[in-house]
XYZ file of C-alpha atoms in Angstrom:
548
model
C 116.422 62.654 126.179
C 117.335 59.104 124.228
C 118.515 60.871 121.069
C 119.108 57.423 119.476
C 115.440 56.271 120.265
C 114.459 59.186 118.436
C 116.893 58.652 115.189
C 115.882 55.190 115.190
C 112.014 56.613 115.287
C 112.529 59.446 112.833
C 114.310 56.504 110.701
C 110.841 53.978 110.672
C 108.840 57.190 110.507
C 110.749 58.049 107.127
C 110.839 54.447 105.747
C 106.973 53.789 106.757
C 104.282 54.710 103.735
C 103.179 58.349 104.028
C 99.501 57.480 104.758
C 100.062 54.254 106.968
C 97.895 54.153 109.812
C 100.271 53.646 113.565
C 100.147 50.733 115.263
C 97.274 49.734 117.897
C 97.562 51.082 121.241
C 98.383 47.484 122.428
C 101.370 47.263 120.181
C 102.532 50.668 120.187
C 105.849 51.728 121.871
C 105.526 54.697 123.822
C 107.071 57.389 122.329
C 110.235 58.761 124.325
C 109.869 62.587 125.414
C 110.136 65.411 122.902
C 111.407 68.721 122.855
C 108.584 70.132 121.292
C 105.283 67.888 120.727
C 102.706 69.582 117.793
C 99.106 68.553 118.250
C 97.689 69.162 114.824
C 98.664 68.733 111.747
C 97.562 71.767 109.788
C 100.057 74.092 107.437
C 100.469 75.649 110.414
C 101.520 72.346 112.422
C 104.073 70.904 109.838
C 105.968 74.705 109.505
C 105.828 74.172 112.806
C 107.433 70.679 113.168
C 109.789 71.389 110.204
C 111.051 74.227 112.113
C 111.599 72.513 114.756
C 113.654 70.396 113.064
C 115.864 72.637 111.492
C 116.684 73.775 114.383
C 118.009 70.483 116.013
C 115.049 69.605 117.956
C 113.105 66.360 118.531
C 109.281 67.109 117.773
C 106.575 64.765 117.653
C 103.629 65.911 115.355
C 100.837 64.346 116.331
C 97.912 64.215 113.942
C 94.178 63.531 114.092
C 93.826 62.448 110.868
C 95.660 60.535 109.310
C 97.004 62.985 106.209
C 98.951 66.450 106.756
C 98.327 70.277 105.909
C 94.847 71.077 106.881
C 92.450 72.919 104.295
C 95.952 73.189 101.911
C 95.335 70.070 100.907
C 91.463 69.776 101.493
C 90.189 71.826 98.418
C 91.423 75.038 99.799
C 94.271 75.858 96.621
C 93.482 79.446 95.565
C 95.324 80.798 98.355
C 93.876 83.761 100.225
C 97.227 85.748 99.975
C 97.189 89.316 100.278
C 100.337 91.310 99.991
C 102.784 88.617 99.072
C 105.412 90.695 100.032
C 104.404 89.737 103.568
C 104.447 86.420 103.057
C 108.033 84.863 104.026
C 110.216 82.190 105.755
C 109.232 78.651 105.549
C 105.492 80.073 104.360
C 107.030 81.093 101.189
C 110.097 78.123 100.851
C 105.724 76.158 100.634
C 104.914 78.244 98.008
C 108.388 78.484 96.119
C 108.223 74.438 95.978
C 104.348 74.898 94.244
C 106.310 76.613 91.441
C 109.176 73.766 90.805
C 106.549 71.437 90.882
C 104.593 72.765 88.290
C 107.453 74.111 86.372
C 107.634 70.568 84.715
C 105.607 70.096 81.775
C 105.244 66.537 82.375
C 102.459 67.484 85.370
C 100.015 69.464 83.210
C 98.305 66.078 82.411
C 94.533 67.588 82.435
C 95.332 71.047 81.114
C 97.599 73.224 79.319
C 99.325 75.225 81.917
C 97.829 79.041 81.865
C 99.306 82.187 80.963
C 100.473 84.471 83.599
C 97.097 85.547 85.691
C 97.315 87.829 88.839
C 97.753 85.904 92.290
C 98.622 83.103 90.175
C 102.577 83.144 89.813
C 104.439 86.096 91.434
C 108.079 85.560 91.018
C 109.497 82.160 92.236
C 106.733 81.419 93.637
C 103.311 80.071 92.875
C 100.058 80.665 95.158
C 97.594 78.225 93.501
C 97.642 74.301 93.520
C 95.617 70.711 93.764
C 94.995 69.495 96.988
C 97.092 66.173 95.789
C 100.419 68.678 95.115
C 100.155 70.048 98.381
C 99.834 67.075 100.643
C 102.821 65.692 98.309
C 104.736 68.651 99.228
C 104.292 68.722 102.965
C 104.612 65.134 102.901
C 108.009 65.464 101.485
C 108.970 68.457 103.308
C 108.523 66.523 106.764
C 110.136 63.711 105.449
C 113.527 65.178 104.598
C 113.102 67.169 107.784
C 112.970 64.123 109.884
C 109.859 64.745 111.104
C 108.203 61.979 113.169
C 104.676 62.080 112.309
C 101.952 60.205 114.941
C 99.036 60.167 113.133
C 95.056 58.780 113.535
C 95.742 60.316 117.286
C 92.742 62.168 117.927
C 93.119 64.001 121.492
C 91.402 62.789 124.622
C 88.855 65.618 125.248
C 87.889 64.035 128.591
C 89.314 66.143 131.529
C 92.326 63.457 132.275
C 93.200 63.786 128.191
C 96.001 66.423 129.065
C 98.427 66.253 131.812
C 99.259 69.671 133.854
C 101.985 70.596 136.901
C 101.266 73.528 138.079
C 100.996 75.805 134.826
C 103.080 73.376 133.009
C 102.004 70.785 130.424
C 103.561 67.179 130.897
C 101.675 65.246 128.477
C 98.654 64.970 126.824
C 96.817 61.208 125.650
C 95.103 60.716 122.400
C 91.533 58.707 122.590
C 93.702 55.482 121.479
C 95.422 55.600 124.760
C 98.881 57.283 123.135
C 100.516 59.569 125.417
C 102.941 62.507 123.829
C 105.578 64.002 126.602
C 107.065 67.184 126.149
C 108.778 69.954 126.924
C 107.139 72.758 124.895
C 104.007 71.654 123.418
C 102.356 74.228 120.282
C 98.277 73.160 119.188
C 98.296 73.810 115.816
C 94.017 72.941 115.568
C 91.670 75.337 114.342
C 90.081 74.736 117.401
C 91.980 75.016 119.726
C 91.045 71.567 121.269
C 94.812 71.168 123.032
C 94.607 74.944 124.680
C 91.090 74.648 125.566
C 91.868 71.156 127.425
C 94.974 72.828 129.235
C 92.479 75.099 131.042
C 93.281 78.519 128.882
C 90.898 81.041 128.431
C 89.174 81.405 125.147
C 86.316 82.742 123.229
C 83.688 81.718 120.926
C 81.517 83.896 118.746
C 81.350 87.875 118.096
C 82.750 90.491 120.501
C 80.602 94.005 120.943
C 82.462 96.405 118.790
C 82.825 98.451 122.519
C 85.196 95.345 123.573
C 88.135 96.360 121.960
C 87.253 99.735 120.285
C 86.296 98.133 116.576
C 83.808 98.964 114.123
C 83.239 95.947 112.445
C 82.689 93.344 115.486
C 79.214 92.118 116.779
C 76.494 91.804 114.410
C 76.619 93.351 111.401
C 73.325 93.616 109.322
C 73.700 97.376 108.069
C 77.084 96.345 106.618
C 76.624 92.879 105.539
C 76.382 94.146 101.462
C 78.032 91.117 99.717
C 76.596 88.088 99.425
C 73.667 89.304 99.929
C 70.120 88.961 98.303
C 69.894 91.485 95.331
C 66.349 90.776 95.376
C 63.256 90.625 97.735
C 62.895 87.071 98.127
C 59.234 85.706 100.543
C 60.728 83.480 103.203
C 57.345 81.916 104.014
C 56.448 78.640 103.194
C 52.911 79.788 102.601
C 54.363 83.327 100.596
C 53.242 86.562 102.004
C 51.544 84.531 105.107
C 53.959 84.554 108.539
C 51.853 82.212 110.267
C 52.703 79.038 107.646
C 56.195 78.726 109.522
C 59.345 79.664 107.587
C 61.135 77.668 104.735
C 64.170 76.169 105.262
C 67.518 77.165 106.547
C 66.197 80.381 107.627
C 66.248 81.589 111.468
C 63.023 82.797 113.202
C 65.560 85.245 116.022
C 65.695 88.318 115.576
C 69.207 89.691 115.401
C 70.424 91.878 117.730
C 71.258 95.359 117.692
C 74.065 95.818 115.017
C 77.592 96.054 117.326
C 76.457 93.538 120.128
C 78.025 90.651 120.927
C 76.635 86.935 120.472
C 78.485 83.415 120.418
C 77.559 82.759 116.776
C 80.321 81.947 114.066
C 80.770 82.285 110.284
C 79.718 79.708 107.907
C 81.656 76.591 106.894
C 81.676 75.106 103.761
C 83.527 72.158 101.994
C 85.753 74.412 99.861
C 85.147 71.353 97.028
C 88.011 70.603 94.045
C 85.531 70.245 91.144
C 86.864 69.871 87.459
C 85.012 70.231 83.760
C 87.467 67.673 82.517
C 85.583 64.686 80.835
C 88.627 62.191 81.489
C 89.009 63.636 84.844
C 85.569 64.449 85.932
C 83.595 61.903 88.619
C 79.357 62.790 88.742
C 78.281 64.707 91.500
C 76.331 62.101 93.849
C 72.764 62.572 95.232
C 73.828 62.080 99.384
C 71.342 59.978 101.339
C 69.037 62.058 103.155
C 69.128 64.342 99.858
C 66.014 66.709 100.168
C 64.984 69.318 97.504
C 62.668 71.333 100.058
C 66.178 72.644 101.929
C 66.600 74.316 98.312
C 62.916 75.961 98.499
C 63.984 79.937 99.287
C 67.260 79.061 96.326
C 64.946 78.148 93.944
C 62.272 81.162 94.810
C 65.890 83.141 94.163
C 66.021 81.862 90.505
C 62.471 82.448 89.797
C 62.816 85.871 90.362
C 65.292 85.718 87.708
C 69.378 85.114 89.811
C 71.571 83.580 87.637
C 74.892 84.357 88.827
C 76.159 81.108 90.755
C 79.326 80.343 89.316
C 81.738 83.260 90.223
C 83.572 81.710 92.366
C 84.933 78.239 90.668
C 88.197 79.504 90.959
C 90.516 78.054 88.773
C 93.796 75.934 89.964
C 96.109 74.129 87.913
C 94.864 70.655 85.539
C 91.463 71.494 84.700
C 90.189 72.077 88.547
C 89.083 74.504 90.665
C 88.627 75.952 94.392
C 84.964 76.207 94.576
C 83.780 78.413 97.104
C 81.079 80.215 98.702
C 79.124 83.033 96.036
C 75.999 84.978 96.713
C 73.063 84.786 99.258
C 72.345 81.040 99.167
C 75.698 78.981 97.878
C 78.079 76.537 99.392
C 78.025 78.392 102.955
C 75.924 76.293 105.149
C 74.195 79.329 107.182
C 73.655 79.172 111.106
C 74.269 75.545 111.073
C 77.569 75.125 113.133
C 77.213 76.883 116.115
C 77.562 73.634 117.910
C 80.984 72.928 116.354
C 83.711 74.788 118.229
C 82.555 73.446 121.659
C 80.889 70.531 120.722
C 82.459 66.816 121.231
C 83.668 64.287 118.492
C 80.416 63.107 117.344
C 79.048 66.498 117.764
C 81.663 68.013 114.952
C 81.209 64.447 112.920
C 77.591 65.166 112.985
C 77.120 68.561 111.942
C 80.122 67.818 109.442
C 77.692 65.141 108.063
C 74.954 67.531 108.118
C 77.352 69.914 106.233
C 77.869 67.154 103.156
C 74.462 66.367 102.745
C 73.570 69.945 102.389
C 76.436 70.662 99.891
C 76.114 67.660 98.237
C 72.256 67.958 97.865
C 73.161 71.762 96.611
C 74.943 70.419 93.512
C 72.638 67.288 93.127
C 69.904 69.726 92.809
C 71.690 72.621 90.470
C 72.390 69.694 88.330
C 68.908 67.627 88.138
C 65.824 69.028 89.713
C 63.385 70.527 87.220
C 62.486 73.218 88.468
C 65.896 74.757 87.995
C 66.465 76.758 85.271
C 67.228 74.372 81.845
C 71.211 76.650 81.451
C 71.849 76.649 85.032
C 70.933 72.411 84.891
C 72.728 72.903 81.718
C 76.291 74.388 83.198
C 76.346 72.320 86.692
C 75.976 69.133 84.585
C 79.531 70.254 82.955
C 81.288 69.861 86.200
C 81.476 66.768 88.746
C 84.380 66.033 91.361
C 88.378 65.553 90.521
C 88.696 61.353 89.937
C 92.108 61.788 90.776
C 91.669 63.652 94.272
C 90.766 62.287 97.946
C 90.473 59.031 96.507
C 89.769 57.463 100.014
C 86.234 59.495 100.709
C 84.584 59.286 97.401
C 86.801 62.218 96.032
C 84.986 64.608 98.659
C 87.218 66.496 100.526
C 88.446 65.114 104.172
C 87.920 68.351 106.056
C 85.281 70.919 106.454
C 86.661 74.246 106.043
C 86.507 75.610 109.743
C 87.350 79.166 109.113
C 86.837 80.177 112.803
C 86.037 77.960 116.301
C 87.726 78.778 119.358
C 89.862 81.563 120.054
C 92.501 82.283 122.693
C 92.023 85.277 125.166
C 95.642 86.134 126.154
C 97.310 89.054 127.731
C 97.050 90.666 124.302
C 94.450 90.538 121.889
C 95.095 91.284 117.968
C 91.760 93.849 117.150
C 90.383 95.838 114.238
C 92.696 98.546 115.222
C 96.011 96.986 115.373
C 95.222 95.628 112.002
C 94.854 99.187 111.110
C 97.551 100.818 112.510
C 96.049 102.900 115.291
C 97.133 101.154 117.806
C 100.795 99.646 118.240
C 101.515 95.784 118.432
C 104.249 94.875 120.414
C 106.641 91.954 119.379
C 105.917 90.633 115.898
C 106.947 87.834 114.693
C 104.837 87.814 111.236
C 102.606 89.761 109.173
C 99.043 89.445 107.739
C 97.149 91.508 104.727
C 94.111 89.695 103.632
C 90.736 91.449 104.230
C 89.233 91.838 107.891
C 87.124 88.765 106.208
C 84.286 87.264 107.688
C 81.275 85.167 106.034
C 78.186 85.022 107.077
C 76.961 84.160 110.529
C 73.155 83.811 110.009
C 70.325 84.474 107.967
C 67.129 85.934 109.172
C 64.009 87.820 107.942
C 64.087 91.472 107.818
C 62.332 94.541 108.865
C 60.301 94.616 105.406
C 59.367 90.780 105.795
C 62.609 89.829 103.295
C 65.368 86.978 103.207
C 68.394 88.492 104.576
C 72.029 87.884 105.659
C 73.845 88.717 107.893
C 77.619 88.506 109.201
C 79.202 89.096 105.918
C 82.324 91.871 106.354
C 85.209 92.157 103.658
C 86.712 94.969 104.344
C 90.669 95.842 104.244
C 93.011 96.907 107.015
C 94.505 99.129 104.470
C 97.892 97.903 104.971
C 100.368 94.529 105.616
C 99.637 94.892 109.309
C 101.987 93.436 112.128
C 101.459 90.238 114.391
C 102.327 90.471 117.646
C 104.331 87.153 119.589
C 102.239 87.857 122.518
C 98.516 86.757 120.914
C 100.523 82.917 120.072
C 101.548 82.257 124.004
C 98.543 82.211 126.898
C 98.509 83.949 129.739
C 101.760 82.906 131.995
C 99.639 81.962 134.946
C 97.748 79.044 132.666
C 100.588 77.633 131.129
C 104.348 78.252 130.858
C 104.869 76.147 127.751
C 101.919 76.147 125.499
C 102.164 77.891 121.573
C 98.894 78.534 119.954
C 99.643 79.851 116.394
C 96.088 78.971 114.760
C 93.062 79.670 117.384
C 95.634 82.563 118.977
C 94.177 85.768 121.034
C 92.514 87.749 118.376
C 89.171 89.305 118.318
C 86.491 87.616 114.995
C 86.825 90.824 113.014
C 90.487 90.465 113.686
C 90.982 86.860 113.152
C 88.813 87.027 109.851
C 92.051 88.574 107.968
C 94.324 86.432 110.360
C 92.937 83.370 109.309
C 94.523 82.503 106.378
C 96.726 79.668 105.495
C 100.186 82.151 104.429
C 99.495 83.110 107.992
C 99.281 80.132 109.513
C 102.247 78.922 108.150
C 104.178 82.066 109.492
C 102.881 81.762 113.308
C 104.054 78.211 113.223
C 107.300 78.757 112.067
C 107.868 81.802 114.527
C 105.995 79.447 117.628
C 108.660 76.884 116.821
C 111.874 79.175 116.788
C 110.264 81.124 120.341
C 109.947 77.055 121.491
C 113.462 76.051 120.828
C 114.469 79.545 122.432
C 112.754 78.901 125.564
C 113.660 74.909 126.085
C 118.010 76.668 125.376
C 117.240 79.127 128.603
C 115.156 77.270 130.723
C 112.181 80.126 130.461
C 108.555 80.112 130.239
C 107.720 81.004 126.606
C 106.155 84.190 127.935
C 109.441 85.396 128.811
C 111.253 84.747 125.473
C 113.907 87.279 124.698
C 112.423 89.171 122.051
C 115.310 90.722 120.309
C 116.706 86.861 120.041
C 113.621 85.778 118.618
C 113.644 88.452 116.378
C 117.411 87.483 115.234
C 116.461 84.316 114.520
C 113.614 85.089 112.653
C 114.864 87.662 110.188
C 117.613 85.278 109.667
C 115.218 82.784 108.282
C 113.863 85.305 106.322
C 110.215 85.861 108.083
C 108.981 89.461 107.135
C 108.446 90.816 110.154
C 108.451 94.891 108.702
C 107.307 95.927 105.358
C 106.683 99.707 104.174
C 103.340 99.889 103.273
């Protein structure tokens, strides 16, 4: 290892601007070979790298984009938290430096800073932020860690984009031609695109409840109660005559028996940073393409008299919000990403685009088209996007929220009843809360002739539940030195309360200590010494026990 390569790296790294694009391939020095090399740059990814750090290893973090922290700093800032008392390590050392932020006056600019609200400030720490704060944070954070950061490095999908010996990794390429050598290598993407390119096994969609002995797996139509429509709604375009065709984003397949498996996924959504601050407040745009007949079976919602569309504009500090998903037709694009988790490049950039016109058209046509209710028209018009957020896309979030894509299949598998407690999980090395969550998957016509949905589960484990080291590490026979602390071996109903960003920040702490472990002894991560790990871990303060 050229340790002085690397200083001298981590020194331009920490001198270049924070959102500086890297050189061309052509002029680009290779990069010398890392301890550990991260391949996405997700909360997850920089825990991960900052870790790494801390611990006295050389890391490359190698980013797609060109920014750092995922859907933290993509609109996603009314964090889905759970028990906080789970929450620990460097997860909470993110949260803890939310709170000194806004504990100056001086950064209220847009709005008086609130009175105490539940899940808003809990102790020394704070759980709800801008996007802008966050990427500041994590952009400082890796910084001072001496983090060098590779970004605009998206990987080479093709089948020579990652290097193997054996059931080792060597390297991997990015699609500019970069190539990233390691000796322990963690994918921090929500989709898994550095495990699925190594050859692991993984898993897309819904597993039959009889798979691993759940209840709430498979599809889901007797149980899906929320977001749901309250009232009969005709999903013909001619109403009350099935040969006319249906309207628009509704699915002519009938679902399957309720338990079964299929390879569909829950909805994605741009989880938007709106504000109903004059000074502050950009117009919502009418996308090209914009189309008010996609709204047809929303509209036939509101004539039968909905109104309730604005529960969930969460509030976050200055004025803003975290604007997600609410009711039967909102934000959540339905059935339209199945494509995604597999898909290639322009695949994902196409249903992404498909994504922002539909989201974009939503609010466009809350906000303007006639035939919406004059109060409704009335309350959109008061909001419009943050002028002071994701300047560089037309203050439109970067990311699409993938809440689930691919998932690993590993020796282990986290399931509905580990999260429960009636079945033990071996080897934590973090803890999760949040609902068994999922949104959802597709929307069909019913028995009776109806608009329904379908997918939608939010039910709890009933406890801070345990997560196990063996669902972050593949199978030993695909690769010795592979982390996965974001698409890791869990089951969708599982996953759904996995998935959140607290989480996320845990497993890639705990993937980088079990990394640094493994490089000291010379060991295929598999065979980590637990009870090490473990020391280490507690040490740092990760919560890895907690009476319920």
């Amino acid at each position: 290892m050229d340790r002085k390569r690397f200083r001298a790296l981590a020194t331009l790294s920490a001198w270049l601007m924070p959102m500086a694009a890297i050189p061309s391939p052509a002029a680009a020095e290779p990069y010398p070979r890392a301890d550990i090399v991260i391949y996405g740059c997700t909360s997850g990814g920089v825990v991960a790298a900052i870790e790494a750090r801390r611990l006295g290893r050389s890391v490359l973090l190698v980013c797609r984009e060109d920014y750092l922290g995922g859907m933290s700093t993509n609109g996603l800032g009314w964090s889905d938290t759970g028990n906080h008392r789970a929450i620990g390590g460097l997860s909470l050392e993110f949260y803890r430096k939310v709170k000194r932020y806004y504990d100056d006056p001086s950064v209220w600019t847009h709005a008086p800073r609130p009175a105490r609200a539940e899940n808003f400030v809990d102790g020394d720490a704070m759980w709800q932020f801008e996007p802008k704060v966050a990427e500041r944070i994590f952009e400082d954070w890796a910084k001072q860690a001496g983090v060098i950061i590779v970004r605009n490095q998206p990987l080479d999908r093709s089948k020579r984009g990652v290097e193997m010996d054996g059931n080792r990794i060597t390297a991997f390429r990015s699609k500019t031609g970069q190539r990233f050598e390691g000796k322990v290598f963690i994918d921090a993407t929500y989709e898994g695109d550095l495990m699925a390119g190594a050859g692991i096994s993984f898993t897309v969609g819904r597993e039959g409840n009889a798979t691993y002995g759940e209840t709430l797996n498979g599809v889901q139509l007797a149980n899906t109660t929320n977001h749901q429509f309250t009232l009969d709604i005709d999903p013909y375009r001619v109403p009350g005559n099935p040969s006319s065709g249906l309207v628009p984003r509704i699915s002519a397949e009938r679902p399957a028996r309720d338990g079964t498996a299929d390879r569909k996924i829950q909805a994605y959504t741009y989880r938007m940073c709106l504000t109903d601050v004059p000074a502050n407040r950009v117009p919502f745009p009418k996308p090209a393409g914009y189309d008010a007949s996609q709204y047809i079976l929303l509209q036939r919602y509101m004539d039968a008299g909905y109104r309730d569309y604005f529960r969930k504009f969460d509030r976050i500090p200055n004025g803003k919000t975290d604007t997600n998903n609410f009711g039967a037709f909102s934000f959540d694009n339905i059935g339209m990403n199945y494509g995604y988790p597999e898909g290639s490049d322009a695949d994902r950039a196409a249903i992404a685009r498909e994504h922002t016109t539909y989201q974009q058209g939503l609010l466009w046509f809350m906000a303007n088209d006639p035939g919406v209710p004059a109060e409704t028209r009335a309350e959109m018009s008061k909001w419009g996007l943050c002028k002071d957020e994701f300047t560089g896309t037309g203050h439109w979030p970067r990311e699409i929220y993938v809440r689930e894509a691919r998932r690993m299949v590993s020796d282990f598998v986290m399931a509905e009843p580990h999260l429960r407690g009636t079945k033990p999980t071996p080897r934590p090395v973090g803890m999760g809360s949040y609902n068994m969550d999922s949104h959802n998957v597709q929307r069909i016509v019913d028995a009776r002739g109806f608009a329904r949905n379908e997918g939608n589960i939010e039910i709890s484990p009933g406890r801070a539940y345990l997560i196990s080291y063996d669902a972050i590490v593949p199978k030993k026979r695909e690769a010795t030195n592979l982390l996965v602390p974001v698409a890791l071996s869990a089951s969708h109903i599982a996953y759904g309360s996995i998935r959140m960003e607290p989480v996320f920040m845990i497993l890639g702490q705990s993937a980088a200590a079990a990394s640094s472990i493994a490089i000291d002894d010379q060991i295929a991560v598999q065979d980590v010494d637990y009870d090490k790990l473990r020391a280490r871990l507690t040490s740092e303060g990760q919560i890895l026990e907690l009476a319920n």
